[in-house]
């Protein structure tokens, strides 16, 4: 017994004695209909390429069939007229002119009644496309920290403490700052050094100021670091906020419905428009009534993207198509909210034997990560990440001023040691002692201020 299915597959079926039936399928070339839409199906010379063509090739490899692709004759996806007839790719499959329709065809109840539709190979929904510069993001409590990255703030904190410690050390080592450790108090304690360094960051200063050359070198270097740091901070802060910061904040359809500054619309006669028209959600109904009242529809996807690029217009469409527009046009952004989730499926004739196998193959490709790879391949963005505007300055971009500070601190500490060595050499000549012995004694007195002061107070009490 020979069966010829509507899929172009010839089956040879042998009825055994026990009544069971074995079918040996001899596969012929399948006719596949599609439609041109970037990036699903595009022309490349005499060939077709795109997401759907790659998907079809993977399915053919898994299921072992050959195919021939042609573009749909009337350039339509598939809509049922008043008399119940279908046009577009759905109509070609219904009339037997094609065995498969591989395109971004939305899985709907009406289509499911007329043809077979596989498990969705891609999920989509309805979202909003608009320019980046006409909406503002929600302000955070710590946005004032945004001009610098976390590693930069950490570097600044380390630089602050290291500078304060160096000021404290120089204040102890330099004889010009502390000439008589036995009798004079040290003005540059660690606490005062921290306060002095903090005063420089506020451009106010805090006395007393260093008198020694070593202390002044560190002080000048730290002031230079503070001035450059503050200049970078305020410059980055003002550029990130912008002089004409928009007052609107559109995160979803509720925000869009509650404002009347930005015009919005969708594709005329599309399933997106039907979703808002048939919805019982008050916000969605207001969006539909606004679009119907203002006649803010567009005739094509390209027109909607172009109006969104021109500004003061939000285009409502399918999220995957909007993602492609964002990847191609860097000044656009898609809202995070996605509603009305639906899927794109492959169409077969109603009751087709291949429907189950195609669905299983699609699920296997999804589980293997092939569908995600195809999505990344064909939706690759040509935009450079927006790192200049509103980005955080990183430590490596300010490494020059950190290097200048490190050199200044090193020179200051070395100068203080040179000053102390010069005094020790002069004292050693007067007292006719070894310079190393005098220098060791000076370092011991200056670096053990607390214990020295405590011993002196103890001896004074004993004398009393």
CSV table of C-alpha atoms in Angstrom, one decimal, residues 60-330:
chain,number,residue,atom,x,y,z
A,60,UNK,CA,16.8,19.6,8.0
A,61,UNK,CA,20.1,18.2,9.3
A,62,UNK,CA,18.3,16.7,12.3
A,63,UNK,CA,15.3,15.3,10.5
A,64,UNK,CA,17.1,14.4,7.3
A,65,UNK,CA,14.9,16.1,4.7
A,66,UNK,CA,15.7,18.3,1.6
A,67,UNK,CA,14.0,21.5,0.9
A,68,UNK,CA,13.6,24.3,-1.6
A,69,UNK,CA,12.8,27.9,-0.4
A,70,UNK,CA,10.7,30.5,-2.2
A,71,UNK,CA,9.4,33.9,-1.1
A,72,UNK,CA,5.7,34.2,-0.5
A,73,UNK,CA,4.0,35.6,-3.7
A,74,UNK,CA,1.8,38.2,-2.1
A,75,UNK,CA,4.3,39.4,0.5
A,76,UNK,CA,1.9,38.7,3.4
A,77,UNK,CA,2.2,36.7,6.6
A,78,UNK,CA,-1.3,35.3,6.7
A,79,UNK,CA,-4.6,36.8,7.5
A,80,UNK,CA,-8.1,35.4,7.2
A,81,UNK,CA,-10.6,37.5,5.2
A,82,UNK,CA,-14.3,37.8,5.8
A,83,UNK,CA,-15.0,34.7,3.6
A,84,UNK,CA,-12.7,32.6,5.6
A,85,UNK,CA,-9.8,32.4,3.0
A,86,UNK,CA,-6.2,32.9,4.1
A,87,UNK,CA,-3.6,35.0,2.3
A,88,UNK,CA,0.2,35.1,2.6
A,89,UNK,CA,2.3,32.2,3.8
A,90,UNK,CA,-0.6,30.7,5.8
A,91,UNK,CA,-2.7,30.6,2.7
A,92,UNK,CA,0.0,28.9,0.6
A,93,UNK,CA,0.3,26.1,3.3
A,94,UNK,CA,-3.5,25.7,3.5
A,95,UNK,CA,-3.8,25.5,-0.3
A,96,UNK,CA,-0.9,22.9,-0.5
A,97,UNK,CA,1.4,25.3,-2.4
A,98,UNK,CA,4.0,24.9,0.3
A,99,UNK,CA,4.9,22.2,2.8
A,100,UNK,CA,6.3,24.5,5.4
A,101,UNK,CA,6.3,28.1,6.3
A,102,UNK,CA,9.4,29.2,8.1
A,103,UNK,CA,9.2,32.9,9.2
A,104,UNK,CA,8.4,35.0,12.2
A,105,UNK,CA,4.8,33.8,12.3
A,106,UNK,CA,3.0,34.4,15.6
A,107,UNK,CA,1.2,31.5,17.2
A,108,UNK,CA,-2.5,32.5,17.4
A,109,UNK,CA,-5.7,30.6,18.0
A,110,UNK,CA,-7.1,31.5,14.5
A,111,UNK,CA,-4.0,30.2,12.8
A,112,UNK,CA,-3.9,27.1,15.0
A,113,UNK,CA,-7.4,26.1,13.7
A,114,UNK,CA,-6.3,26.4,10.0
A,115,UNK,CA,-2.8,25.0,10.1
A,116,UNK,CA,-0.4,23.0,12.3
A,117,UNK,CA,2.1,25.1,14.3
A,118,UNK,CA,5.1,23.8,16.1
A,119,UNK,CA,6.5,24.7,19.5
A,120,UNK,CA,7.7,28.3,19.4
A,121,UNK,CA,11.3,28.7,18.4
A,122,UNK,CA,11.4,32.2,19.7
A,123,UNK,CA,9.5,34.1,22.4
A,124,UNK,CA,8.4,37.7,21.9
A,125,UNK,CA,6.0,40.2,23.3
A,126,UNK,CA,5.0,43.8,23.1
A,127,UNK,CA,7.3,46.6,24.3
A,128,UNK,CA,8.2,50.2,23.7
A,129,UNK,CA,11.0,51.7,21.6
A,130,UNK,CA,12.1,55.3,22.2
A,131,UNK,CA,15.2,57.6,22.2
A,132,UNK,CA,17.6,57.4,25.1
A,133,UNK,CA,17.7,61.1,25.6
A,134,UNK,CA,14.0,61.8,26.0
A,135,UNK,CA,13.6,59.9,29.2
A,136,UNK,CA,15.4,59.8,32.5
A,137,UNK,CA,16.2,56.9,34.6
A,138,UNK,CA,15.1,56.6,38.2
A,139,UNK,CA,17.6,58.5,40.5
A,140,UNK,CA,19.3,56.4,43.1
A,141,UNK,CA,20.3,57.4,46.6
A,142,UNK,CA,24.0,57.0,45.8
A,143,UNK,CA,24.1,58.5,42.3
A,144,UNK,CA,26.5,61.1,43.6
A,145,UNK,CA,29.1,58.3,43.6
A,146,UNK,CA,28.6,57.4,39.9
A,147,UNK,CA,31.3,59.7,38.5
A,148,UNK,CA,34.0,57.3,39.8
A,149,UNK,CA,34.0,53.5,39.7
A,150,UNK,CA,34.3,51.5,42.9
A,151,UNK,CA,38.0,50.8,42.3
A,152,UNK,CA,38.6,54.5,41.9
A,153,UNK,CA,36.9,55.4,45.2
A,154,UNK,CA,38.9,52.6,46.9
A,155,UNK,CA,42.1,54.1,45.4
A,156,UNK,CA,41.2,57.5,46.6
A,157,UNK,CA,40.6,56.2,50.1
A,158,UNK,CA,43.9,54.4,50.2
A,159,UNK,CA,45.7,57.6,48.9
A,160,UNK,CA,44.0,59.6,51.6
A,161,UNK,CA,45.2,57.4,54.4
A,162,UNK,CA,48.7,56.9,53.0
A,163,UNK,CA,49.1,60.7,52.6
A,164,UNK,CA,47.9,61.3,56.2
A,165,UNK,CA,50.4,58.8,57.4
A,166,UNK,CA,53.2,60.4,55.4
A,167,UNK,CA,52.4,63.8,56.8
A,168,UNK,CA,52.5,62.4,60.3
A,169,UNK,CA,55.9,60.7,59.6
A,170,UNK,CA,57.4,63.8,58.1
A,171,UNK,CA,56.0,65.9,61.0
A,172,UNK,CA,58.0,63.6,63.4
A,173,UNK,CA,61.2,63.1,61.4
A,174,UNK,CA,61.8,66.6,60.1
A,175,UNK,CA,63.7,68.8,62.6
A,176,UNK,CA,62.1,71.9,61.1
A,177,UNK,CA,58.7,70.6,62.1
A,178,UNK,CA,59.7,69.1,65.5
A,179,UNK,CA,63.0,70.5,66.7
A,180,UNK,CA,62.9,69.4,70.4
A,181,UNK,CA,61.1,66.1,70.8
A,182,UNK,CA,61.9,66.0,74.5
A,183,UNK,CA,60.1,69.3,75.3
A,184,UNK,CA,57.9,70.4,72.4
A,185,UNK,CA,54.6,68.8,71.5
A,186,UNK,CA,54.1,67.4,68.0
A,187,UNK,CA,51.5,69.3,66.0
A,188,UNK,CA,51.2,66.7,63.3
A,189,UNK,CA,49.7,63.8,65.1
A,190,UNK,CA,47.9,61.1,63.1
A,191,UNK,CA,44.5,62.6,63.9
A,192,UNK,CA,45.6,66.1,62.8
A,193,UNK,CA,47.2,64.7,59.7
A,194,UNK,CA,43.9,63.0,58.7
A,195,UNK,CA,42.1,66.3,59.4
A,196,UNK,CA,44.6,68.3,57.3
A,197,UNK,CA,44.3,65.9,54.3
A,198,UNK,CA,40.5,66.0,54.5
A,199,UNK,CA,40.6,69.8,54.6
A,200,UNK,CA,42.5,69.8,51.3
A,201,UNK,CA,39.8,67.7,49.7
A,202,UNK,CA,37.2,70.4,50.7
A,203,UNK,CA,39.5,73.1,49.3
A,204,UNK,CA,39.3,74.8,52.8
A,205,UNK,CA,42.6,73.7,54.4
A,206,UNK,CA,43.3,73.1,58.1
A,207,UNK,CA,46.2,74.6,60.0
A,208,UNK,CA,48.9,74.5,61.2
A,209,UNK,CA,50.6,74.1,57.8
A,210,UNK,CA,53.9,72.4,57.3
A,211,UNK,CA,57.0,74.5,57.7
A,212,UNK,CA,59.7,72.1,56.4
A,213,UNK,CA,60.5,71.6,52.8
A,214,UNK,CA,59.6,67.9,53.0
A,215,UNK,CA,56.2,68.7,54.5
A,216,UNK,CA,55.5,71.4,52.0
A,217,UNK,CA,56.3,69.0,49.1
A,218,UNK,CA,53.8,66.5,50.4
A,219,UNK,CA,51.3,69.2,51.1
A,220,UNK,CA,51.6,70.7,47.6
A,221,UNK,CA,51.4,67.3,45.9
A,222,UNK,CA,48.3,66.4,47.9
A,223,UNK,CA,46.6,69.7,47.1
A,224,UNK,CA,47.4,69.1,43.4
A,225,UNK,CA,45.9,65.7,43.6
A,226,UNK,CA,42.8,67.1,45.3
A,227,UNK,CA,42.2,69.8,42.7
A,228,UNK,CA,42.5,67.4,39.8
A,229,UNK,CA,40.3,64.9,41.6
A,230,UNK,CA,37.6,67.4,42.2
A,231,UNK,CA,37.8,68.7,38.7
A,232,UNK,CA,37.3,65.2,37.3
A,233,UNK,CA,34.5,64.5,39.7
A,234,UNK,CA,32.4,67.6,38.9
A,235,UNK,CA,33.1,67.3,35.2
A,236,UNK,CA,31.9,63.7,35.1
A,237,UNK,CA,28.9,64.4,37.3
A,238,UNK,CA,27.7,67.2,35.1
A,239,UNK,CA,28.2,65.3,31.9
A,240,UNK,CA,26.3,62.2,33.3
A,241,UNK,CA,23.3,64.3,34.3
A,242,UNK,CA,23.4,66.6,31.3
A,243,UNK,CA,22.2,70.2,31.1
A,244,UNK,CA,18.8,69.2,29.6
A,245,UNK,CA,17.9,66.2,31.7
A,246,UNK,CA,14.5,65.0,30.8
A,247,UNK,CA,11.8,65.1,33.4
A,248,UNK,CA,10.0,62.0,32.2
A,249,UNK,CA,10.6,58.4,33.4
A,250,UNK,CA,9.0,55.8,31.2
A,251,UNK,CA,9.6,52.2,32.5
A,252,UNK,CA,6.5,50.6,31.0
A,253,UNK,CA,3.0,51.0,29.6
A,254,UNK,CA,1.6,52.4,32.8
A,255,UNK,CA,4.0,55.3,32.6
A,256,UNK,CA,3.3,55.8,28.9
A,257,UNK,CA,-0.5,55.9,29.4
A,258,UNK,CA,-0.2,58.5,32.3
A,259,UNK,CA,1.8,61.1,30.3
A,260,UNK,CA,0.9,63.2,27.3
A,261,UNK,CA,4.3,64.7,26.4
A,262,UNK,CA,5.6,61.9,24.2
A,263,UNK,CA,3.5,60.7,21.3
A,264,UNK,CA,3.2,57.0,20.7
A,265,UNK,CA,1.8,54.6,18.2
A,266,UNK,CA,2.1,51.2,16.6
A,267,UNK,CA,1.8,49.4,13.3
A,268,UNK,CA,-1.5,49.9,11.6
A,269,UNK,CA,-3.6,46.7,11.4
A,270,UNK,CA,-1.1,44.7,13.4
A,271,UNK,CA,-1.6,42.0,16.0
A,272,UNK,CA,-0.1,44.5,18.5
A,273,UNK,CA,-2.9,47.0,17.8
A,274,UNK,CA,-5.5,44.2,18.1
A,275,UNK,CA,-4.0,43.3,21.5
A,276,UNK,CA,-4.6,46.8,22.9
A,277,UNK,CA,-8.0,47.0,21.2
A,278,UNK,CA,-9.3,43.8,22.7
A,279,UNK,CA,-7.7,44.2,26.2
A,280,UNK,CA,-9.8,44.8,29.3
A,281,UNK,CA,-6.9,46.4,31.1
A,282,UNK,CA,-7.7,50.1,31.7
A,283,UNK,CA,-4.2,51.3,30.9
A,284,UNK,CA,-4.1,49.4,27.7
A,285,UNK,CA,-7.5,50.6,26.7
A,286,UNK,CA,-6.4,54.2,27.3
A,287,UNK,CA,-3.3,53.6,25.1
A,288,UNK,CA,-5.5,52.2,22.3
A,289,UNK,CA,-8.0,55.1,22.6
A,290,UNK,CA,-5.1,57.6,22.5
A,291,UNK,CA,-3.7,56.1,19.4
A,292,UNK,CA,-7.1,55.9,17.7
A,293,UNK,CA,-7.9,59.5,18.6
A,294,UNK,CA,-4.5,60.9,17.5
A,295,UNK,CA,-4.2,58.5,14.5
A,296,UNK,CA,-0.5,58.0,15.5
A,297,UNK,CA,-0.2,54.7,13.6
A,298,UNK,CA,2.7,53.9,11.2
A,299,UNK,CA,2.5,51.9,8.0
A,300,UNK,CA,5.7,49.9,8.5
A,301,UNK,CA,8.3,48.9,11.0
A,302,UNK,CA,10.9,51.1,9.4
A,303,UNK,CA,8.6,54.1,9.7
A,304,UNK,CA,8.1,53.5,13.4
A,305,UNK,CA,11.8,53.2,14.0
A,306,UNK,CA,12.5,56.4,12.0
A,307,UNK,CA,9.9,58.3,14.0
A,308,UNK,CA,11.4,57.1,17.2
A,309,UNK,CA,14.8,58.2,16.1
A,310,UNK,CA,13.5,61.7,15.3
A,311,UNK,CA,12.5,62.0,18.9
A,312,UNK,CA,9.3,62.7,20.9
A,313,UNK,CA,7.7,59.5,19.7
A,314,UNK,CA,7.5,56.0,21.3
A,315,UNK,CA,7.0,53.1,18.9
A,316,UNK,CA,5.1,50.1,20.3
A,317,UNK,CA,5.9,46.8,18.7
A,318,UNK,CA,7.2,43.3,19.1
A,319,UNK,CA,10.1,43.1,21.5
A,320,UNK,CA,12.4,41.0,19.2
A,321,UNK,CA,11.9,43.5,16.4
A,322,UNK,CA,12.6,46.4,18.8
A,323,UNK,CA,15.7,44.6,20.0
A,324,UNK,CA,17.0,44.5,16.5
A,325,UNK,CA,16.3,48.2,16.0
A,326,UNK,CA,18.2,48.9,19.2
A,327,UNK,CA,21.2,46.9,17.9
A,328,UNK,CA,21.2,48.8,14.6
A,329,UNK,CA,20.5,52.3,16.0
A,330,UNK,CA,22.5,53.2,19.0
